[in-house]
Coordinates of C-alpha atoms in Angstrom, one line a residue:
X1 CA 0.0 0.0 0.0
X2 CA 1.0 3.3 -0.9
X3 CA -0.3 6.9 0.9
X4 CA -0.2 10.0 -0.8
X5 CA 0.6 12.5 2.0
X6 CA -0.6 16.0 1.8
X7 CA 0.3 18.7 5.0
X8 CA -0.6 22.1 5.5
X9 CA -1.4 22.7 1.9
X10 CA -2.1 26.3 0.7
X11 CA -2.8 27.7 -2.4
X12 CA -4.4 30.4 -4.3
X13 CA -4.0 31.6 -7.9
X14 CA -2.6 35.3 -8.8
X15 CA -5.4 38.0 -7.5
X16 CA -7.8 35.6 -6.2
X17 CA -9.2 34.2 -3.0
X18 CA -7.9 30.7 -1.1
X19 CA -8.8 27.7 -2.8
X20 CA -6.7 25.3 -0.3
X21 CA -6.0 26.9 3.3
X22 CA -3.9 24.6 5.3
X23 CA -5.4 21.1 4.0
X24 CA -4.0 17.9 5.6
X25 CA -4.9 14.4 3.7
X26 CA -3.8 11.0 3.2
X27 CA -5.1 9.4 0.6
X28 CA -4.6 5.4 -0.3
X29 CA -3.5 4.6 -3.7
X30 CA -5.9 1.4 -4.0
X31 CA -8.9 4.3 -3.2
X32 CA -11.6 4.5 -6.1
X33 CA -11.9 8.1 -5.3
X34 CA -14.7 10.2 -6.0
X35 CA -13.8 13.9 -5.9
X36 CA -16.5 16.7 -5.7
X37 CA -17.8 20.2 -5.1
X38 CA -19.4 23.4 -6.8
X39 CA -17.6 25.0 -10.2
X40 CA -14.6 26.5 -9.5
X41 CA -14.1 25.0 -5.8
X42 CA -10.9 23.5 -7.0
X43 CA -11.0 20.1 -7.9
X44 CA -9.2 20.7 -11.3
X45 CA -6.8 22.1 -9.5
X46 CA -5.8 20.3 -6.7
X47 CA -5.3 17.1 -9.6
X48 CA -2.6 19.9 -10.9
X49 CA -1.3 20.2 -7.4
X50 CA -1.0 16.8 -7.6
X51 CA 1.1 16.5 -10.6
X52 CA 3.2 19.1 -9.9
X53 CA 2.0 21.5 -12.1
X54 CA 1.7 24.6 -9.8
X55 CA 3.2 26.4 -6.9
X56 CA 2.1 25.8 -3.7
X57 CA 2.6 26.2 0.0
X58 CA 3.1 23.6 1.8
X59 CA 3.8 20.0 1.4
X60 CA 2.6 16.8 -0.9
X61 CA 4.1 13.4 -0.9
X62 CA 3.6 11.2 -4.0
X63 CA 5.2 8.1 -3.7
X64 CA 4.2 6.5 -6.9
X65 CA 4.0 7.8 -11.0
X66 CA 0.5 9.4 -11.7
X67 CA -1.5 9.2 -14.6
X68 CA -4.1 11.5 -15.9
X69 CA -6.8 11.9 -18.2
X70 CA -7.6 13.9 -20.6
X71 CA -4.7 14.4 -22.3
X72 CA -3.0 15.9 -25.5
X73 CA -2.6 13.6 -28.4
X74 CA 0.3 13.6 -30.7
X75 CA -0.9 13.5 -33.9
X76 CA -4.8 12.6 -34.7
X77 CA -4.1 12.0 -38.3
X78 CA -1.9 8.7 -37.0
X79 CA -3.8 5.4 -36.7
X80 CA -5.5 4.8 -33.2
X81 CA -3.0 1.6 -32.9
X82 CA 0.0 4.5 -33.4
X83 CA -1.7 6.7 -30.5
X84 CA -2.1 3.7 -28.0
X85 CA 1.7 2.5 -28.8
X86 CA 2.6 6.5 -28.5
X87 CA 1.6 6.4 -25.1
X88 CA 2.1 3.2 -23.6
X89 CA 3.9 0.0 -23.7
X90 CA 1.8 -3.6 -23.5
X91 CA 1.0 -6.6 -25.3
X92 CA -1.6 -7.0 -27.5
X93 CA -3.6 -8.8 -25.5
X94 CA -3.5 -6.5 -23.3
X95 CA -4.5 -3.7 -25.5
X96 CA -7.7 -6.5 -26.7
X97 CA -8.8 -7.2 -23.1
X98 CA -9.4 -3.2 -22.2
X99 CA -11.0 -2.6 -25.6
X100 CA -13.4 -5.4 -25.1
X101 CA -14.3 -4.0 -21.8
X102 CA -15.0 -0.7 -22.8
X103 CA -17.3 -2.5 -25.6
X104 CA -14.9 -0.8 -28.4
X105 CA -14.2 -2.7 -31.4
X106 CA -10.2 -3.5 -32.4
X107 CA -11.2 -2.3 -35.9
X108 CA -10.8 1.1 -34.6
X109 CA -7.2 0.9 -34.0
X110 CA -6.6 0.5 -37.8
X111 CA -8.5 4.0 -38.7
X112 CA -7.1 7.5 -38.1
X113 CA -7.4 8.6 -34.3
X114 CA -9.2 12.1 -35.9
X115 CA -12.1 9.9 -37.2
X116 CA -13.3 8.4 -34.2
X117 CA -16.2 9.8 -32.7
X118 CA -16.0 11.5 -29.3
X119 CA -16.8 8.9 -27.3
X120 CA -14.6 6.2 -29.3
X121 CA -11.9 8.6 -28.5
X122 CA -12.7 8.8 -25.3
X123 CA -12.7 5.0 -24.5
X124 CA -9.6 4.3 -26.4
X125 CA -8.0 6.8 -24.5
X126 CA -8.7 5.1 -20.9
X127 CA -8.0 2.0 -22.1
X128 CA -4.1 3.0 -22.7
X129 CA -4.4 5.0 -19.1
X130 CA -5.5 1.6 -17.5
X131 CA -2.4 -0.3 -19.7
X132 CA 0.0 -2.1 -17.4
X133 CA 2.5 0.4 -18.6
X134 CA 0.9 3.9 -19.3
X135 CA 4.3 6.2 -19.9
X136 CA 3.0 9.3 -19.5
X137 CA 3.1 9.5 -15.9
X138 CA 4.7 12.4 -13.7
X139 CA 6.7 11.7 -10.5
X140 CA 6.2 14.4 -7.8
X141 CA 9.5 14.3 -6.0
X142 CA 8.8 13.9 -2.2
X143 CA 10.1 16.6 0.2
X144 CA 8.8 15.5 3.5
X145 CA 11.3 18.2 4.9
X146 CA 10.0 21.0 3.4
X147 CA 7.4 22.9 5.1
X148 CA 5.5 26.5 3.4
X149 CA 8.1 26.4 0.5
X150 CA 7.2 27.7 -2.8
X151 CA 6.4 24.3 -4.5
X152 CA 7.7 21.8 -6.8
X153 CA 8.8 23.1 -10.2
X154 CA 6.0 22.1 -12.5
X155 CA 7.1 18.7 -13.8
X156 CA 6.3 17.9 -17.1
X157 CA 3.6 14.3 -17.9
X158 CA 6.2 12.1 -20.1
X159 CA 9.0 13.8 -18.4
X160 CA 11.9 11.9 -17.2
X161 CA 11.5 11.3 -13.3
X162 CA 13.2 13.6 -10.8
X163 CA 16.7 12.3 -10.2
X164 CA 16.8 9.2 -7.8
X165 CA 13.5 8.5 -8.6
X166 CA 12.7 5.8 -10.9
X167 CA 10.1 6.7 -13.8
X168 CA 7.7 3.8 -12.6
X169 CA 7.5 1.3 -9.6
X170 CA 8.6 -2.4 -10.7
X171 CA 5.3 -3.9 -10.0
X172 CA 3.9 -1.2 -12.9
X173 CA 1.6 0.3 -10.5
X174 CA 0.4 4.0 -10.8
X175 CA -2.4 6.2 -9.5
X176 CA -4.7 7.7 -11.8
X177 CA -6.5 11.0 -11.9
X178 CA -9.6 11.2 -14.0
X179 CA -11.4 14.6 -14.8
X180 CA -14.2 14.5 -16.0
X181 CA -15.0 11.5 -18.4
X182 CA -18.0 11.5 -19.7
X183 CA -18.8 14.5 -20.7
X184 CA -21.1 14.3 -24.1
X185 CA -20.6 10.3 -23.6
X186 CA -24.7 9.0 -24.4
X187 CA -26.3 6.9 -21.4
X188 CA -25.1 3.9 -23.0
X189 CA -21.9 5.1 -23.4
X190 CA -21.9 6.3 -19.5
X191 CA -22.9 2.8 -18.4
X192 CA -20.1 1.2 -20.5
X193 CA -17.7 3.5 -18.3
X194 CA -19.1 3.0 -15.2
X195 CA -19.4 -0.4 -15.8
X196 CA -15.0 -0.6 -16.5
X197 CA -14.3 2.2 -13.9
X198 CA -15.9 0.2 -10.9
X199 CA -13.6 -3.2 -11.8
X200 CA -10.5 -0.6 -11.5
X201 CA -9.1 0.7 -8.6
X202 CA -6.5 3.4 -7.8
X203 CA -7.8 6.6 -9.1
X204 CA -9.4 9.8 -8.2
X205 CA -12.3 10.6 -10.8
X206 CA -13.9 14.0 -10.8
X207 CA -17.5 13.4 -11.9
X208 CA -20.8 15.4 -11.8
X209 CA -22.6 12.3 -12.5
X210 CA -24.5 10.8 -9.3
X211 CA -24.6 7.4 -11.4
X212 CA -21.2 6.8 -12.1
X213 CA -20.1 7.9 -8.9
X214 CA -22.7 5.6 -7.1
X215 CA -21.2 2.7 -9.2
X216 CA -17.8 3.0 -9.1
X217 CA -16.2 5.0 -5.6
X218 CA -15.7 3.7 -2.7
X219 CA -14.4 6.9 -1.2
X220 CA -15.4 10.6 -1.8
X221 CA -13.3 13.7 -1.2
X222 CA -15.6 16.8 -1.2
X223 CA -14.2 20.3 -1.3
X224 CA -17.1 22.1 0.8
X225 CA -17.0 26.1 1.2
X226 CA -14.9 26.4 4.1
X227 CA -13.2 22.9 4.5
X228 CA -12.1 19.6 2.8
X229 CA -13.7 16.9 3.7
X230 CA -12.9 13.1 3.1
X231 CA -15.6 9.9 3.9
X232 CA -15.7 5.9 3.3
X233 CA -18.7 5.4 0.8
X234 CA -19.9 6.8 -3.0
X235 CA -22.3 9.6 -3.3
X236 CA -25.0 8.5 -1.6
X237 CA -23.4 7.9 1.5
X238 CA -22.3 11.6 1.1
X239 CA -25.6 13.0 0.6
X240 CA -26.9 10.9 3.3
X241 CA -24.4 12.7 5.1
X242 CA -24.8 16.3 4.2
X243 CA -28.2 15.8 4.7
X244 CA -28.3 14.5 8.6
X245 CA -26.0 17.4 9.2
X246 CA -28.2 20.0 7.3
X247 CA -31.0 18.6 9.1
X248 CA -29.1 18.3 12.7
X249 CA -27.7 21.8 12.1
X250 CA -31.1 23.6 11.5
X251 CA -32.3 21.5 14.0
X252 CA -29.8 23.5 16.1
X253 CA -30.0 26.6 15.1
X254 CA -33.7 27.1 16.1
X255 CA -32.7 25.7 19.8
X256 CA -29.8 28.2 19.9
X257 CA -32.6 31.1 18.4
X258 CA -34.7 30.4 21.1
X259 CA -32.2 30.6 23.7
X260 CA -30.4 33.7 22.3
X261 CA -34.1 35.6 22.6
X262 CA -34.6 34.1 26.2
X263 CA -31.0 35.4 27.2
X264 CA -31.8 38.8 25.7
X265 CA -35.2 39.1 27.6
X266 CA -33.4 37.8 31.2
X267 CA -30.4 40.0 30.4
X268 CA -32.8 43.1 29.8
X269 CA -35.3 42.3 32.9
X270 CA -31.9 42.0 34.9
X271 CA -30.4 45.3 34.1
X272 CA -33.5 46.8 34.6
X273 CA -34.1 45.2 38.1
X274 CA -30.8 46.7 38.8
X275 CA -31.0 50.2 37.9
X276 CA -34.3 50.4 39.9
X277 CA -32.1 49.0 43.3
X278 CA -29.6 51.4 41.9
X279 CA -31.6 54.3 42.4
X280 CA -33.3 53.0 46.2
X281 CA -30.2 53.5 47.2
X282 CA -30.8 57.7 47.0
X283 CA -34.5 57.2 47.9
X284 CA -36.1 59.6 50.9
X285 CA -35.7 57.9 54.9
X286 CA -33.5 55.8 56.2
X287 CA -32.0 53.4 53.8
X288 CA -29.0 50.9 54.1
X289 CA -27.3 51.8 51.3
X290 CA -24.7 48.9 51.5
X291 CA -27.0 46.5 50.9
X292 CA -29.2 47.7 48.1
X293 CA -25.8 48.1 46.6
X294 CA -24.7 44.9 47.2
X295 CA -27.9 43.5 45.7
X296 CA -28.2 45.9 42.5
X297 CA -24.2 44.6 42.2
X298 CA -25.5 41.1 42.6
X299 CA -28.5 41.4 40.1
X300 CA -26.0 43.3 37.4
X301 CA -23.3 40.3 37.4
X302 CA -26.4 37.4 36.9
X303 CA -27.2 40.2 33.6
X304 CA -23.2 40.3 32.3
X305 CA -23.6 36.2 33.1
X306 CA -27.0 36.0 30.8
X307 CA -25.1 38.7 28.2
X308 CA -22.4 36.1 28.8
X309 CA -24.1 33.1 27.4
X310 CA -26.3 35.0 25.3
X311 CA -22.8 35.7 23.2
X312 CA -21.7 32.1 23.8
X313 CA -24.7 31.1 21.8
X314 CA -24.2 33.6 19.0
X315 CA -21.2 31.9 18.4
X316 CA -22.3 28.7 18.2
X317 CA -24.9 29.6 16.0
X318 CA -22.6 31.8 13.5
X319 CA -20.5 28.5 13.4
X320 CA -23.1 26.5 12.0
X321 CA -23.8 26.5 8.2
X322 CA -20.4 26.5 7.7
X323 CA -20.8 24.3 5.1
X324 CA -24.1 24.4 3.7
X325 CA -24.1 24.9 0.5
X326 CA -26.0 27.6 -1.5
X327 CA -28.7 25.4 -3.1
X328 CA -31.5 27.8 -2.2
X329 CA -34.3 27.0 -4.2
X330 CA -33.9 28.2 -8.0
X331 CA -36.9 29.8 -10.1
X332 CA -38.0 31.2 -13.4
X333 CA -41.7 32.5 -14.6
X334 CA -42.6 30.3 -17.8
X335 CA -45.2 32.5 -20.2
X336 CA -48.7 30.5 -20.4
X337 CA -49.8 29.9 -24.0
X338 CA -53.2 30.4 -25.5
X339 CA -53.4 26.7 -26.7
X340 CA -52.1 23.5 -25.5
X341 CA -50.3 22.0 -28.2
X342 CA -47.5 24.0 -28.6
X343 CA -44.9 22.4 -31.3
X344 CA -46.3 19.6 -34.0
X345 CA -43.5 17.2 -35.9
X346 CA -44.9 14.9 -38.5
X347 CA -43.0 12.4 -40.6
X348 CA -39.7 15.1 -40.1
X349 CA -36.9 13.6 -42.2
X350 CA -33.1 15.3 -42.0
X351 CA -30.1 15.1 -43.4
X352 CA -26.3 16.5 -43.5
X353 CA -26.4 15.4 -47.5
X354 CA -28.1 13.3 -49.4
X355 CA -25.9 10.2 -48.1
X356 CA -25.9 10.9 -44.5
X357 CA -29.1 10.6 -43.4
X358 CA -29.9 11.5 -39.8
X359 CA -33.6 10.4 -39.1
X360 CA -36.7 10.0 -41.0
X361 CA -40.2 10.3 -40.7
X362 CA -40.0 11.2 -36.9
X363 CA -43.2 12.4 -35.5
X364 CA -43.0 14.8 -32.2
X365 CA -45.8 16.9 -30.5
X366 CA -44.9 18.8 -27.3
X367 CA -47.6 20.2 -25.2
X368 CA -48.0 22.7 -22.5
X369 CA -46.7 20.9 -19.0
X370 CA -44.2 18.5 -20.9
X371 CA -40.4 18.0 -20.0
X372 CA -39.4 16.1 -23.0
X373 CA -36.1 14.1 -22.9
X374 CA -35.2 13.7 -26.4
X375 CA -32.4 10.0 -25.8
X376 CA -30.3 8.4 -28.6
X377 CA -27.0 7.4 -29.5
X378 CA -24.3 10.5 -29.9
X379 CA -24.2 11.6 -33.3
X380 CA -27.9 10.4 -34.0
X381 CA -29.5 14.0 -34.6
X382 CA -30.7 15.2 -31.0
X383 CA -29.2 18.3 -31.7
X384 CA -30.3 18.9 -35.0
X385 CA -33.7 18.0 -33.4
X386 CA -33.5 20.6 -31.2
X387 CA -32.5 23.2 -33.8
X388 CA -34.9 22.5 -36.1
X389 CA -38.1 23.3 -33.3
X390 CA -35.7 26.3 -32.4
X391 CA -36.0 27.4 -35.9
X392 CA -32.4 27.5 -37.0
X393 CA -32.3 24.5 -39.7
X394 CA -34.9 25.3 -42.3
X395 CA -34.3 22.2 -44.8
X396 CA -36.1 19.4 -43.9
X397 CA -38.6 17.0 -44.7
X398 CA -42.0 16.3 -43.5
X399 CA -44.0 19.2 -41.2
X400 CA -42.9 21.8 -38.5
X401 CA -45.9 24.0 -36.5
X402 CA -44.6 26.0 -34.6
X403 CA -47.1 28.9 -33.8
X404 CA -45.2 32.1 -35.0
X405 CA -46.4 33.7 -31.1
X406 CA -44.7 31.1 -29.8
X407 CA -41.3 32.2 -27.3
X408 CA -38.9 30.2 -27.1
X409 CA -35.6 29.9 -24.7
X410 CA -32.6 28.0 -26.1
X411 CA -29.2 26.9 -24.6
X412 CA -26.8 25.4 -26.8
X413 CA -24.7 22.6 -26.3
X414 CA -21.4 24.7 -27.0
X415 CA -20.8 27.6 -24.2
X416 CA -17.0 27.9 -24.9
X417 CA -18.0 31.8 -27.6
X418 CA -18.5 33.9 -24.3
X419 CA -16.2 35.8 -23.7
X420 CA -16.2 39.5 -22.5
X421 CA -18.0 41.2 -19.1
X422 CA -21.0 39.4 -17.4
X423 CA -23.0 43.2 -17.7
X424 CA -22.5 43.2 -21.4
X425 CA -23.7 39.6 -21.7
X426 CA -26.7 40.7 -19.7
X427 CA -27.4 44.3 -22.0
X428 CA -27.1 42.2 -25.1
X429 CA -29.8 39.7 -23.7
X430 CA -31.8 42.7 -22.0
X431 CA -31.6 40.4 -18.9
X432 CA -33.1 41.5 -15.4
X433 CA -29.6 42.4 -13.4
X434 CA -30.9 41.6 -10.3
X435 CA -32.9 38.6 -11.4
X436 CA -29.7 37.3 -13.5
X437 CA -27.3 37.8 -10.3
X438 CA -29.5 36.1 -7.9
X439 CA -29.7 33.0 -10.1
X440 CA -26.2 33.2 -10.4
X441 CA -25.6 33.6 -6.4
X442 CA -27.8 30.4 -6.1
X443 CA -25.4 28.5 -8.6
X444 CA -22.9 29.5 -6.4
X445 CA -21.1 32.4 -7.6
X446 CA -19.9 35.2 -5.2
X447 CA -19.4 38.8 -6.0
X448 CA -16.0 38.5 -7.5
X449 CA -17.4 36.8 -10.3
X450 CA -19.2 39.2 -11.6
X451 CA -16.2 41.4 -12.3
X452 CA -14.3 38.6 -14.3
X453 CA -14.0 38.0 -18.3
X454 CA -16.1 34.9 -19.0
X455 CA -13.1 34.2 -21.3
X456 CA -11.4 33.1 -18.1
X457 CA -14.4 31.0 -16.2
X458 CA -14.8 27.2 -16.3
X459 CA -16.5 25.0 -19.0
X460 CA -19.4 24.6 -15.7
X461 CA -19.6 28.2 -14.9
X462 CA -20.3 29.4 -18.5
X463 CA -22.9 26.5 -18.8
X464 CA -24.3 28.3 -15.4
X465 CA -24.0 31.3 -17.6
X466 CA -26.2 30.3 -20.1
X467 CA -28.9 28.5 -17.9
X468 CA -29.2 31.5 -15.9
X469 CA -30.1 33.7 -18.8
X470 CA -32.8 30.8 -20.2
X471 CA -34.3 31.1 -16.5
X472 CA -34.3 34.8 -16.4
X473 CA -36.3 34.8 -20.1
X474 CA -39.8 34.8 -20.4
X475 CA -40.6 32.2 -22.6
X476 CA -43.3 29.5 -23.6
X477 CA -40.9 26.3 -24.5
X478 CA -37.4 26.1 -23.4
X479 CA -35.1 23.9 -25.0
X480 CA -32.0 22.8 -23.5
X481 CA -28.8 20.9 -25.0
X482 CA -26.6 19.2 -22.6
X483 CA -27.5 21.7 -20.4
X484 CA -25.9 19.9 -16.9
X485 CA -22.1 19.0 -19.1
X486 CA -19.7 20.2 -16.8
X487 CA -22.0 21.4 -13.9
X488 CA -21.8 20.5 -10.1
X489 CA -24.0 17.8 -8.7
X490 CA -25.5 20.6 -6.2
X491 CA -26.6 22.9 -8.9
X492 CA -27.8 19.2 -11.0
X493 CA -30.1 18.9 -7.8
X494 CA -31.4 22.6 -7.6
X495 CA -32.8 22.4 -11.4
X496 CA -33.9 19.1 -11.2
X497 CA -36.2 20.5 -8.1
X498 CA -36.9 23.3 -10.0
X499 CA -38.3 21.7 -13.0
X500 CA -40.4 19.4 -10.8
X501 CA -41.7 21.9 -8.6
X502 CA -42.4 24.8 -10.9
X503 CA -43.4 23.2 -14.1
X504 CA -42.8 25.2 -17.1
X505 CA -42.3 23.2 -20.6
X506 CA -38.8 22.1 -21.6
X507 CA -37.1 20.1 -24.1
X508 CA -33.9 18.9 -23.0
X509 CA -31.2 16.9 -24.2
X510 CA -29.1 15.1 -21.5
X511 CA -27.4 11.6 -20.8
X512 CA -27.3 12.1 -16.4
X513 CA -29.6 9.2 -16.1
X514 CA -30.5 10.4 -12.1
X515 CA -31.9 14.0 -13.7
X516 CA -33.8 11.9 -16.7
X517 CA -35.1 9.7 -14.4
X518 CA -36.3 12.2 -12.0
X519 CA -37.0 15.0 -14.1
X520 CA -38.5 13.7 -17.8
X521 CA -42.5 13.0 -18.4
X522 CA -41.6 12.1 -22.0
X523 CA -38.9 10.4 -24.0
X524 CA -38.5 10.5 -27.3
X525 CA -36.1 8.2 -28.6
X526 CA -34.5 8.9 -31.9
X527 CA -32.9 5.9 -33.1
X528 CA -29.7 6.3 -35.6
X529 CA -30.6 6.0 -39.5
X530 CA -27.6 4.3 -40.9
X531 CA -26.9 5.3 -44.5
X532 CA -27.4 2.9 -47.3

């Protein structure tokens, strides 16, 4: 058994607030590690950390080679066979036996890497991670003497090993860290993944899908607003978690209410009880002024004591939340139509050209009320779909009513064009400022973000972005494409509440089979039209 040993970690990039502030861990290699928390918390980062790749204060131990995923290919126009030998070393056999588990056929390693679909590529690509000899692993070189020092140089992945340091460990072994892999993968392709994923072992995978991470951790490492914390079990055992403490926390927060206003009350009755002795003191006859002062003393210490504990349990009570995290309950004011039926598909055909057909004669009607999942293989015309009820594809077969009164909300797949201030992005929508930021503050965001280039935010905080703006529109029909890809399981939950709980009619495209499940009325499965 190996431990990766992280003390008194510390880091923060140029400008910007503390991501890690003096984090201790040790971490077993054999873990199946599930790491999570909001956009932007840090998870990316701390895999960096990990590898060496940024400064830091403090200290981390790595006393194997890591691997990670995704990574840069060489060359896409070489054969997939020439990008698995480019980055590993292995039998054949070996190569066969993780193809066949991630259901990909060996007649992809004779085609050019740059033609294979997404999530070909993406398969291929952890089965040479999970080879017995993966060779683009980076060695952090331990320093278990160094305390708050500036960090490692960055060390290249591929790189030659620190000196002394061999470049792998003679049993082969290595620990992998795994961001993100199945974004865009289709549900069959997600339960092909989690299906591999949970026979390996030795990895941390950053996920936002409950799922796969239900299926294939045994561990989860959750970077919470004000702490890092680590627990034995997969998501649902966190969640479990989070919510007995939400629940025990609230539960003592309403005690520590009740006490603070029973304080206040005694602490007031007391000072005034002692300002009236106070004054008898001064009062007309013959008075013993020793005592009266005495007890108007006596009365003023038991109101510091009550002001005393009143404070005690302010403290307390400002100490809990700590960690709750901003899911407040999202919301958004759908327009009602005059008529039910809102969008009417029948016998749609489409097609790229004449040879690549996508689907044909697919009929669809949406009605008012309806959360529409539209389900298929990647590449099978979902987004097209979506387009065409949009109205940005007008060649097409078949016929399309959609009332021209109809509003309609779209978010596209691709949120990767913003770029600029959040304020223009909100004049060039003519977007409720206050309405925008307080959907945005429920995602998570804090004040800072506001003032940043989106150029510079996270693949999951420019999909937040974009959401935000569909909720803030007033709109009959929202459609939705991949709207949850790279978003945090939190802000997953709050729209998957919000859809159930506040209606509205959406058409969605989306492969988190926890949200389909507890979110669609309506599937509409559009099944791949193979050309002739």
């Amino acid at each position: 058994m190996a431990t990766i040993n992280i003390s008194n970690l510390s880091f923060a990039y140029d400008g910007g607030d503390l991501l890690f502030d003096d984090v201790s861990l040790r971490l077993d290699t054999r873990w199946k590690l599930g790491l999570i928390g909001r956009n932007g918390r840090g998870k990316t980062t701390l895999l960096r950390l990990l590898l060496g790749e940024l400064p830091f204060d403090g200290n981390i131990d790595v006393p194997i080679p890591l691997g990670s995923f995704p990574y840069e290919v060489d060359d896409e126009s070489w054969s997939t066979l020439q990008v698995v030998e480019s980055i590993a070393e292995f039998e054949p056999w070996q190569l066969e036996r993780e193809l066949s588990l991630l259901d990909v056929s060996e007649s992809v390693l004779e085609r050019p890497f740059e033609t294979l679909s997404g999530g070909e590529k993406t398969k291929v690509l952890l089965a040479a991670l999970f080879l017995p000899k993966y060779n683009r692993c980076s060695v952090l070189e331990a320093s278990p003497d160094r305390e708050r020092s500036d960090g490692p140089a960055p060390h290249r992945a591929g790189a030659a090993a620190p000196t002394g340091r061999p470049p792998r460990p003679l049993d082969g072994r290595s620990f992998l860290l795994i961001d993100e892999p199945t974004n865009h993968l289709d549900l069959e392709g997600r339960e092909t993944v989690a299906r591999y994923l949970d026979r390996k072992s030795g990895f941390i995978l950053i996920s936002h899908d409950r799922t796969l991470l239900d299926r294939c951790v045994d561990h989860v490492l959750s970077i919470n607003r004000s702490d890092v914390e680590l627990i034995q079990g997969n998501f649902s055992t966190w969640q479990q978690n989070r919510d007995y403490r939400d629940k025990f926390e609230e539960s003592a927060d309403r005690k520590l209410r009740r006490d603070i206003k029973r304080l206040e009350e005694a602490g007031k009755r007391s000072a005034e009880w002692s300002g009236r002795a106070e004054k008898e003191k001064y009062g007309n006859g013959p008075v013993d002024r020793g005592f009266i002062g005495a007890k108007a003393a006596g009365i003023m210490n038991r109101a510091k004591a009550a002001d005393a504990r009143r404070q005690q349990a302010v403290d307390a009570k400002s100490a809990l939340f700590s960690n709750v995290e901003v899911d407040d309950e999202l919301s958004f004011s759908p327009l009602r139509f005059h008529s039910t039926r809102l969008v009417d598909l029948t016998d749609v055909s489409l097609r790229f050209e004449p040879d690549q057909p996508l689907f044909d004669n697919l009929s669809l009607s949406i009605d008012a009320g309806d959360r529409v999942a539209l389900c298929g293989r990647n590449g099978c015309g979902k987004s097209s779909l979506l387009k065409l009820i949009a109205g940005e594809i007008f060649s097409y077969g078949g016929s399309r009513v959609v009332p021209p009164s109809l509003k309609i909300s779209y978010v596209p797949q691709d949120s990767s064009f913003l770029v600029g201030s959040l304020r223009k992005f909100l004049e060039e929508r003519e977007l409720d400022e206050s309405f925008y930021r307080a959907i945005l503050h429920k995602f998570g965001f804090d004040r800072n973000d506001f003032e940043n280039d989106l150029a510079g935010f996270s693949a999951g905080q420019k999909k937040k972005v974009l959401l935000a703006a569909s909720l803030s529109e007033r709109a009959h029909l929202y459609l939705w494409d991949e709207p949850l890809n790279y978003i945090d399981v939190i802000s997953r939950i709050q729209i998957e509440n919000m859809l159930r709980e506040r209606g509205g009619t959406v058409v969605f495209i989306e492969h988190d089979r926890s949200f389909l499940d507890a979110v669609a009325t309506k599937r509409i499965v559009i099944e791949e039209k193979k050309s002739p």
